[in-house]
Coordinates of N, CA and C in Angstrom, one line a residue:
X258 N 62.9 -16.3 15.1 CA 64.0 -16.9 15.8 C 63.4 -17.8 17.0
X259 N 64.0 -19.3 17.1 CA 63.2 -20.1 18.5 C 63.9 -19.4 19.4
X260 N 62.7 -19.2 20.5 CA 63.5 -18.7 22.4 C 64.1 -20.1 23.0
X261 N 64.9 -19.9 23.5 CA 65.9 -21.1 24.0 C 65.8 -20.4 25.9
X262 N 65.6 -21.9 26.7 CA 65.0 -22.0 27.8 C 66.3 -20.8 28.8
X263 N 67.5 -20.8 28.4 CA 68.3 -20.6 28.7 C 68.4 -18.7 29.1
X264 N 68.0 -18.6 27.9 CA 67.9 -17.1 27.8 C 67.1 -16.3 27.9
X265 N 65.3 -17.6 28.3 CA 64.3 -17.1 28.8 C 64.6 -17.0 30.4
X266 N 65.2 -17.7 31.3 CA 65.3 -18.0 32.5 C 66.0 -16.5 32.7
X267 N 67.0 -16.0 32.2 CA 67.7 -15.3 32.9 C 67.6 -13.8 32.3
X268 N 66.2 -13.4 31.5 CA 66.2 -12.3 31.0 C 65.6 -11.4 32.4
X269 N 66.4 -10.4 33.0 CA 66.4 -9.6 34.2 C 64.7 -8.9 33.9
X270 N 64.2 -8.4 32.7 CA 63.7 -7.3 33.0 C 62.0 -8.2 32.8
X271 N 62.4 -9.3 31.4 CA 61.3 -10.4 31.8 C 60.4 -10.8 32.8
X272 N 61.3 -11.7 33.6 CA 61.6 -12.2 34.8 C 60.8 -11.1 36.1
X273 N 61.8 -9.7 36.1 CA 61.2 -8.8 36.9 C 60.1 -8.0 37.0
X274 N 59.4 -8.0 35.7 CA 57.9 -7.8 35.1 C 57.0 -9.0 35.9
X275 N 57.3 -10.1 35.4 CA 56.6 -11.3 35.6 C 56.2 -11.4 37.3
X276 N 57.7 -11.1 37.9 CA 57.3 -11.2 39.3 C 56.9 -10.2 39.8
X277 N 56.8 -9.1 39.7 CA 56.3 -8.3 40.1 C 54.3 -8.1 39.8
X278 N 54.2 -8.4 38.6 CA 52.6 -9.2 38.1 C 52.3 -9.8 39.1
X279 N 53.2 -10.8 38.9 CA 52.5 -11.9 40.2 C 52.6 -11.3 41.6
X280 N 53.1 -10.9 42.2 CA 52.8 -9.6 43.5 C 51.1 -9.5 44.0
X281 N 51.8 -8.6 42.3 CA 50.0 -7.8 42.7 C 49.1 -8.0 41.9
X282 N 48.7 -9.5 41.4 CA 47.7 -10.1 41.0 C 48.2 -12.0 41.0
X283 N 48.3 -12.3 42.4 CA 48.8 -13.2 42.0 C 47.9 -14.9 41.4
X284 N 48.4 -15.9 40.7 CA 47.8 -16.7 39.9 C 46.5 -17.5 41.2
X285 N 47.2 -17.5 42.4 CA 46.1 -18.2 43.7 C 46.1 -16.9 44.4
X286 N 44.8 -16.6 44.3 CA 44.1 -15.1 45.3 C 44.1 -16.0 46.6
X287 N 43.7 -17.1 47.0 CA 43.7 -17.4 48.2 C 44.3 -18.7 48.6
X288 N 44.5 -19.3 49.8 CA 45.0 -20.7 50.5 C 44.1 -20.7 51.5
X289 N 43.6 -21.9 51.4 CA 42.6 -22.6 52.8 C 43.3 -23.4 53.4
X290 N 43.0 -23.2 54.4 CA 43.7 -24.5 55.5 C 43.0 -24.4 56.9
X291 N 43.4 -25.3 58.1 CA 42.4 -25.4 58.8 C 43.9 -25.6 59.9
X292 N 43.4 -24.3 60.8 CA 44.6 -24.4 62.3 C 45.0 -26.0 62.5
X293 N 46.1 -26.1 62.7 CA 46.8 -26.9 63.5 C 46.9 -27.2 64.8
X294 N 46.8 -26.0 65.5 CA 46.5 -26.1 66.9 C 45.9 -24.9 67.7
X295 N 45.6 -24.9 68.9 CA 44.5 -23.6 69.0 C 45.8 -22.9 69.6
X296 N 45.9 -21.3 68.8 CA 46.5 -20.8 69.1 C 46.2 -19.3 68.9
X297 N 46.6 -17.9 69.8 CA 46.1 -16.8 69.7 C 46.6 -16.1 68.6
X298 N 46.3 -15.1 67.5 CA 46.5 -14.3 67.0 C 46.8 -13.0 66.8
X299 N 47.2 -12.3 67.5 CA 46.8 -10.5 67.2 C 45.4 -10.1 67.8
X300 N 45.3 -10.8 69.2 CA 44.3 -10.8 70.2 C 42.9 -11.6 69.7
X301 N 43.0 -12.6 68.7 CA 41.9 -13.4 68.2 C 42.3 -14.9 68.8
X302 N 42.1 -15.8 69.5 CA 41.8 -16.9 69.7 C 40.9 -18.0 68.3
X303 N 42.1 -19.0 67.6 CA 42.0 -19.4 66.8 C 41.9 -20.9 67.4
X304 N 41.0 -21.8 67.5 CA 40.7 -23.1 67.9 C 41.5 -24.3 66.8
X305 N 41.9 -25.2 67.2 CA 42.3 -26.5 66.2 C 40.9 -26.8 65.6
X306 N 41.3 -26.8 64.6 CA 40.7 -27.3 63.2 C 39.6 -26.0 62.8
X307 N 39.6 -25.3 63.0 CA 39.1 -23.5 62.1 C 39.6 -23.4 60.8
X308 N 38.8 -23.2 60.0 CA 39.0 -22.9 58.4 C 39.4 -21.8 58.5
X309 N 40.8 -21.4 58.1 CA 41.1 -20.1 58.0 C 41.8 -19.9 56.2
X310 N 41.3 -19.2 55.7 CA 41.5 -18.7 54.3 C 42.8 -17.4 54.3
X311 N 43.7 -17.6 53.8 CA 44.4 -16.4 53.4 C 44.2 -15.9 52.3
X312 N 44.3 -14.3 52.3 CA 44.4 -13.9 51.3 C 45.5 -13.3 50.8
X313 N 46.2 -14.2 49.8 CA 47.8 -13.9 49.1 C 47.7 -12.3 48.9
X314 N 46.5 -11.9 48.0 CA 47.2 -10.7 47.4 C 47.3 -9.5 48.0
X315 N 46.3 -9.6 49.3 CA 46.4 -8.9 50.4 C 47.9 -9.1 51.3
X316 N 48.0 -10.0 51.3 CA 49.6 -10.4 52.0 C 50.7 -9.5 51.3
X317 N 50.5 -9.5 50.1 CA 51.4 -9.2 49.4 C 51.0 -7.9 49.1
X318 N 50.4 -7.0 48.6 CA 50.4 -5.7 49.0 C 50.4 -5.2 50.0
X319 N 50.3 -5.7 51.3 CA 49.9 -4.8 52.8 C 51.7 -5.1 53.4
X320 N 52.5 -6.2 52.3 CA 53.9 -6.3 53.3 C 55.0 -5.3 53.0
X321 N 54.6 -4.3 53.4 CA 56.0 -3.3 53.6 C 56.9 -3.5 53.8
X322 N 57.3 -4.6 54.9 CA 59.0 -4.8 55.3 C 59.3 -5.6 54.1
X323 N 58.8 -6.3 53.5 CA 59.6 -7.0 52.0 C 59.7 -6.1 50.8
X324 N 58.3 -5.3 51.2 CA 57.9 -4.2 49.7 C 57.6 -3.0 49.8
X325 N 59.0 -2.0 49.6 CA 58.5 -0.6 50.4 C 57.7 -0.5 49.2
X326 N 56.5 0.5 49.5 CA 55.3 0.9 48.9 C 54.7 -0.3 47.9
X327 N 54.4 -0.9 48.7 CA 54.0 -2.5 48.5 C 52.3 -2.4 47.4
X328 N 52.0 -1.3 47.8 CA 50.5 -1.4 46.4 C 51.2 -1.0 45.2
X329 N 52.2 -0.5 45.0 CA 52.5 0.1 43.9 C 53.4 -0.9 42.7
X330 N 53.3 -0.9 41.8 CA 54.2 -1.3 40.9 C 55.5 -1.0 40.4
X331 N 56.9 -2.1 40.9 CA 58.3 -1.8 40.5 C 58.6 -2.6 40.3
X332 N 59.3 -2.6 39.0 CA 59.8 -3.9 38.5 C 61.1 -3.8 39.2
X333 N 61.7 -2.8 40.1 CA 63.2 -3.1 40.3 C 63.2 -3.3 41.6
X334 N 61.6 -4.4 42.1 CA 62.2 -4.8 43.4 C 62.9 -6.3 43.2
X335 N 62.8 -6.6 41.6 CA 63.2 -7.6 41.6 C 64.8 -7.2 40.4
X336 N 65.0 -6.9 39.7 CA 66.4 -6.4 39.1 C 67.6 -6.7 39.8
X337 N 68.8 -7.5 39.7 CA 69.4 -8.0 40.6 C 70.5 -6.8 40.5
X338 N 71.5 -6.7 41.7 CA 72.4 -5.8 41.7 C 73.3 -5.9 40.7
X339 N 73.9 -5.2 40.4 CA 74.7 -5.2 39.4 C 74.0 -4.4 37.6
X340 N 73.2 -4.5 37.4 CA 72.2 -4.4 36.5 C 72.1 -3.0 36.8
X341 N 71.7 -2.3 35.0 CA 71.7 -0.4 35.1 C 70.5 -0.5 36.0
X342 N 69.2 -1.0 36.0 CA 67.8 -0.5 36.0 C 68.0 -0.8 37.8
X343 N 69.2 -1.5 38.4 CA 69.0 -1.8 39.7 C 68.6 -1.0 40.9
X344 N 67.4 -0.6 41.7 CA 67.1 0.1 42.5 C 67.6 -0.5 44.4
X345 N 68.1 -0.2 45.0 CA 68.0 -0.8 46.5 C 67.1 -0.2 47.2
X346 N 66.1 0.6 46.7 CA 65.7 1.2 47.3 C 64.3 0.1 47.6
X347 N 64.1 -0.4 46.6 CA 62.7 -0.9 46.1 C 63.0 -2.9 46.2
X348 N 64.7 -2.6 45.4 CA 65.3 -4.8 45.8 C 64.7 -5.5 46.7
X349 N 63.6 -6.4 46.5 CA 63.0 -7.2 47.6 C 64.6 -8.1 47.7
X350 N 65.0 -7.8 48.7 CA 66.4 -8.5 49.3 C 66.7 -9.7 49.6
X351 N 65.7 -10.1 50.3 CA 65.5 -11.4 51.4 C 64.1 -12.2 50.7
X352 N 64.0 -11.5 49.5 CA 62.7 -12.9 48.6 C 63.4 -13.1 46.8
X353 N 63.2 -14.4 46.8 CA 63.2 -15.1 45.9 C 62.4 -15.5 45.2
X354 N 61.9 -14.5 44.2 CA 60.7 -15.1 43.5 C 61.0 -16.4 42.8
X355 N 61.9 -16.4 42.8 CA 61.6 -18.5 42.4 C 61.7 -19.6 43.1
X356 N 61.4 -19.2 44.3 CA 61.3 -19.8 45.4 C 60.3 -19.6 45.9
X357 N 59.2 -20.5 45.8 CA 58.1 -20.1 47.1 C 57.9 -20.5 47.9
X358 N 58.0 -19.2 48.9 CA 58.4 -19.2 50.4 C 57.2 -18.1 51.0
X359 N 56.9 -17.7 52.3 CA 56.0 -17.5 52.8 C 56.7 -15.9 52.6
X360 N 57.5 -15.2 52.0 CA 57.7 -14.0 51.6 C 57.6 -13.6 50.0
X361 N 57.1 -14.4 49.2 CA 57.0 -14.2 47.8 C 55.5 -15.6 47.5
X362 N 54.2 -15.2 47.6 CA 53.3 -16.6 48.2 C 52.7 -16.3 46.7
X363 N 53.0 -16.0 45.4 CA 52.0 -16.1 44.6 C 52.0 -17.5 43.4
X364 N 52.5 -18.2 44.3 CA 52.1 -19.5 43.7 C 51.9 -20.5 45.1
X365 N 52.0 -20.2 46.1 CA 51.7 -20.0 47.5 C 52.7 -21.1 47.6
X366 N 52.6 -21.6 49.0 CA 54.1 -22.0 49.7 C 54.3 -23.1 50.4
X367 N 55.6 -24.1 50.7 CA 56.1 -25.0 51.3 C 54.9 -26.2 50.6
X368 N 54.3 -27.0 51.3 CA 53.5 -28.5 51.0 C 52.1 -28.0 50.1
X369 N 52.1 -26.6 50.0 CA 50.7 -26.3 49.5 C 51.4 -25.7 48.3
X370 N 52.3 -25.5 47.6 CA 52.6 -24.9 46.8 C 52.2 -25.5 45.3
X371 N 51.9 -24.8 44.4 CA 51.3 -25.1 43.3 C 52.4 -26.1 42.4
X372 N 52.2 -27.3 42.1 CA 53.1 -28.1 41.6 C 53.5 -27.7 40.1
X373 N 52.7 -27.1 39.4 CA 52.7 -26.4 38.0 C 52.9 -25.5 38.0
X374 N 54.1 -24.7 39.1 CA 54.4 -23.1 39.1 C 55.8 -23.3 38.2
X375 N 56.5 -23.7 38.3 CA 57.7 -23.6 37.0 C 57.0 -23.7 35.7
X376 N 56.5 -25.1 35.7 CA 56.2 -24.6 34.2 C 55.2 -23.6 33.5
X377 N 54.1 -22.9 34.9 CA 53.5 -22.1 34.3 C 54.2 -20.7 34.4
X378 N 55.6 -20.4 34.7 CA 56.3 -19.2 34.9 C 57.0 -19.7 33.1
X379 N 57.7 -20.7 32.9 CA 58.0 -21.0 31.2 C 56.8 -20.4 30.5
X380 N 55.7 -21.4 30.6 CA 54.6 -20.9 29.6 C 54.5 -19.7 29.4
X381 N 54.2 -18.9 30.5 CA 54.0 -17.3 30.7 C 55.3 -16.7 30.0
X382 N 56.4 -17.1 30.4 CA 57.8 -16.0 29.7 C 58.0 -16.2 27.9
X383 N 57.2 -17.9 27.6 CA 57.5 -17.9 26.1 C 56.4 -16.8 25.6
X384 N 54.8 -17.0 26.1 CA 53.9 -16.0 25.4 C 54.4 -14.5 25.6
X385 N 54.8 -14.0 26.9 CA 55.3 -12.8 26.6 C 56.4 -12.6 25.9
X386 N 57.1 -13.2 25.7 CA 58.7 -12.7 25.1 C 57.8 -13.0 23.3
X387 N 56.9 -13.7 23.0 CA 56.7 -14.1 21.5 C 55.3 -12.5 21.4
X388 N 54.6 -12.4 22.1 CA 54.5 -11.1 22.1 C 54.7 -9.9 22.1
X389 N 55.6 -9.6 22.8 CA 56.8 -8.4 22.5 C 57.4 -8.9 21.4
X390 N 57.9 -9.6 20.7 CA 58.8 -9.8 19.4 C 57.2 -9.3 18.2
X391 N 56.5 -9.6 18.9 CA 55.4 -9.5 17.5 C 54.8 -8.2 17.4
X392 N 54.1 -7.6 18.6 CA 53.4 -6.2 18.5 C 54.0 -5.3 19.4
X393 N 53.5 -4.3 19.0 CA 53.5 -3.2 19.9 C 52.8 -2.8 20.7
X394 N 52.3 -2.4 21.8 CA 51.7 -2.1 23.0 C 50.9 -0.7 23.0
X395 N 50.3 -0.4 22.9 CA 50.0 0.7 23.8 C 49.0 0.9 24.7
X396 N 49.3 1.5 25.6 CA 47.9 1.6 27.1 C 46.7 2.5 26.7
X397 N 46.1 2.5 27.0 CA 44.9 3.1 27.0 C 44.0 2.9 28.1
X398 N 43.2 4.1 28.0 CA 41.9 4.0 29.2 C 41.9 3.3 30.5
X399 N 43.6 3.7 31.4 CA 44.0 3.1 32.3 C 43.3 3.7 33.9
X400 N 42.5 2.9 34.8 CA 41.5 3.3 35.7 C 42.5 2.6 37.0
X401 N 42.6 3.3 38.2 CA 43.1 2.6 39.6 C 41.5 2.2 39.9
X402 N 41.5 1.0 40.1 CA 40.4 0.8 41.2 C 40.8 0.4 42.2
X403 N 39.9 1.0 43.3 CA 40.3 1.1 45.2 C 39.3 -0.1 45.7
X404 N 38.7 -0.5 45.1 CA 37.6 -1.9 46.1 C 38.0 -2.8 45.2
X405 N 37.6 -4.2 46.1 CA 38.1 -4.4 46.9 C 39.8 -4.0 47.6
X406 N 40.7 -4.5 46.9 CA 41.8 -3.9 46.5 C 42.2 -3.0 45.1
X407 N 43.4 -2.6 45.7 CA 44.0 -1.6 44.8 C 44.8 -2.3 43.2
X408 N 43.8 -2.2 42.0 CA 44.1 -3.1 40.5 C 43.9 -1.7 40.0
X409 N 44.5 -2.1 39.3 CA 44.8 -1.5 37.6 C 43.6 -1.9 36.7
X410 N 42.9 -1.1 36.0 CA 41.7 -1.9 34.8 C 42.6 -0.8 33.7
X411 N 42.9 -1.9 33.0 CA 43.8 -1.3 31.8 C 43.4 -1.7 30.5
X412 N 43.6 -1.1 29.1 CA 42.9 -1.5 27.8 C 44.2 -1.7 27.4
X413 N 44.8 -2.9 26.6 CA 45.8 -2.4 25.6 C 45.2 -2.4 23.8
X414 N 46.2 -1.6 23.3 CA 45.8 -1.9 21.8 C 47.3 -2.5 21.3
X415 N 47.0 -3.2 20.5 CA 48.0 -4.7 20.4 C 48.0 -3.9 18.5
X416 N 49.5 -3.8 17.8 CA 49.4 -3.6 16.6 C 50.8 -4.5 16.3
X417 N 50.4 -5.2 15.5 CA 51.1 -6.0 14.7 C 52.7 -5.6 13.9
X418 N 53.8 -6.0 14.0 CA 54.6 -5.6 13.6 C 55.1 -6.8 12.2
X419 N 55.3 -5.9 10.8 CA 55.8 -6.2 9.6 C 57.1 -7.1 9.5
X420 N 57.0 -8.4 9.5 CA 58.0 -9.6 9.9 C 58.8 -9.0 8.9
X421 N 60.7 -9.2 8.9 CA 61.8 -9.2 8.2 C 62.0 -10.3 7.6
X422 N 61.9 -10.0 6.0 CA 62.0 -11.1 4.9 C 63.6 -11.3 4.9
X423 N 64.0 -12.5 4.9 CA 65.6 -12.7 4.4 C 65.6 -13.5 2.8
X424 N 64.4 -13.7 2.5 CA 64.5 -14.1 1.4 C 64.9 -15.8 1.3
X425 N 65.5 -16.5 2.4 CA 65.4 -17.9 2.3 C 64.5 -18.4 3.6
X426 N 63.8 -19.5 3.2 CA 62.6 -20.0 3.8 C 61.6 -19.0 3.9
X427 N 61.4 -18.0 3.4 CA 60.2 -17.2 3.7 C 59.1 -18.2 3.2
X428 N 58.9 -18.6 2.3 CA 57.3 -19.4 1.6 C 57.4 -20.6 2.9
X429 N 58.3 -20.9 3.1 CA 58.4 -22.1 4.3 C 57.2 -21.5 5.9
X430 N 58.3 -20.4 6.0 CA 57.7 -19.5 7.3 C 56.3 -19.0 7.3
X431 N 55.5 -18.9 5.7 CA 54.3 -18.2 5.8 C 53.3 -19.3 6.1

């Protein structure tokens, strides 16, 4: 069956996987940029023109007020209200992962923002949704590692599922 753009865009639990991935491994680990003006920090004195590097995924795991228990993985901080799987406990509220804004940075934000983040969120939702229709999953040999940050080292084993013959255009399809 073709996926149609329509019903990729608005599949809730897709969507809420995807962003949530992106969270906590996002596609730019970092943004360089150089002060704009000399200004103080959290008692550090930052001069105009200092290379200062962020680090997104640190941003994004260490922000509690957007992500309660922000190292952890929930797909229902993105699930919109109304929906069975909806949590408010966990609802990032006030971010829009399709919006990159300086509260959801994993395609990072405003004039620096990655100009190929839509279509690499399409790309990404057609391989997974054509994935899930094709195999089955399972986890294995799943390790937390604590350095630098807190990842997942995960094995899957990928098994192939037996396509449904309808008997017209099959010799076409093979």
């Amino acid at each position: 069956d073709p996926l149609h753009f329509d019903e990729l865009k608005s599949a809730p639990l897709l969507n809420a996987f995807m962003a949530e991935t992106w969270r906590l491994i996002p596609p730019l680990h970092t943004h360089n940029t150089k002060a704009a003006k000399n200004f103080k920090y959290k008692g550090y004195y930052l001069p105009k023109g200092l290379k200062v590097s962020i680090d997104i995924q640190a941003y994004n795991i260490m922000n509690e007020k957007h992500f309660p228990e922000a190292t952890e993985f929930h797909i229902e901080r993105w699930i919109p209200p109304g929906h069975p799987l909806h949590d408010p406990y966990y609802y990032a509220k006030n971010v829009n992962h399709n919006l990159m804004s300086v509260t959801y940075r994993a395609f990072n934000a405003g004039s620096h923002m990655c100009l190929g983040s839509h279509f690499a969120k399409l790309e990404a939702r057609v391989l997974l949704a054509r994935l899930l229709r094709s195999y089955d999953f399972t986890l294995r040999n799943e390790r937390l590692l604590k350095f630098p940050l807190r990842q997942r080292l995960s094995e899957f084993k990928l098994v192939g599922r037996k396509r449904k013959t309808t008997g017209k255009n099959d010799e076409k399809n093979n």
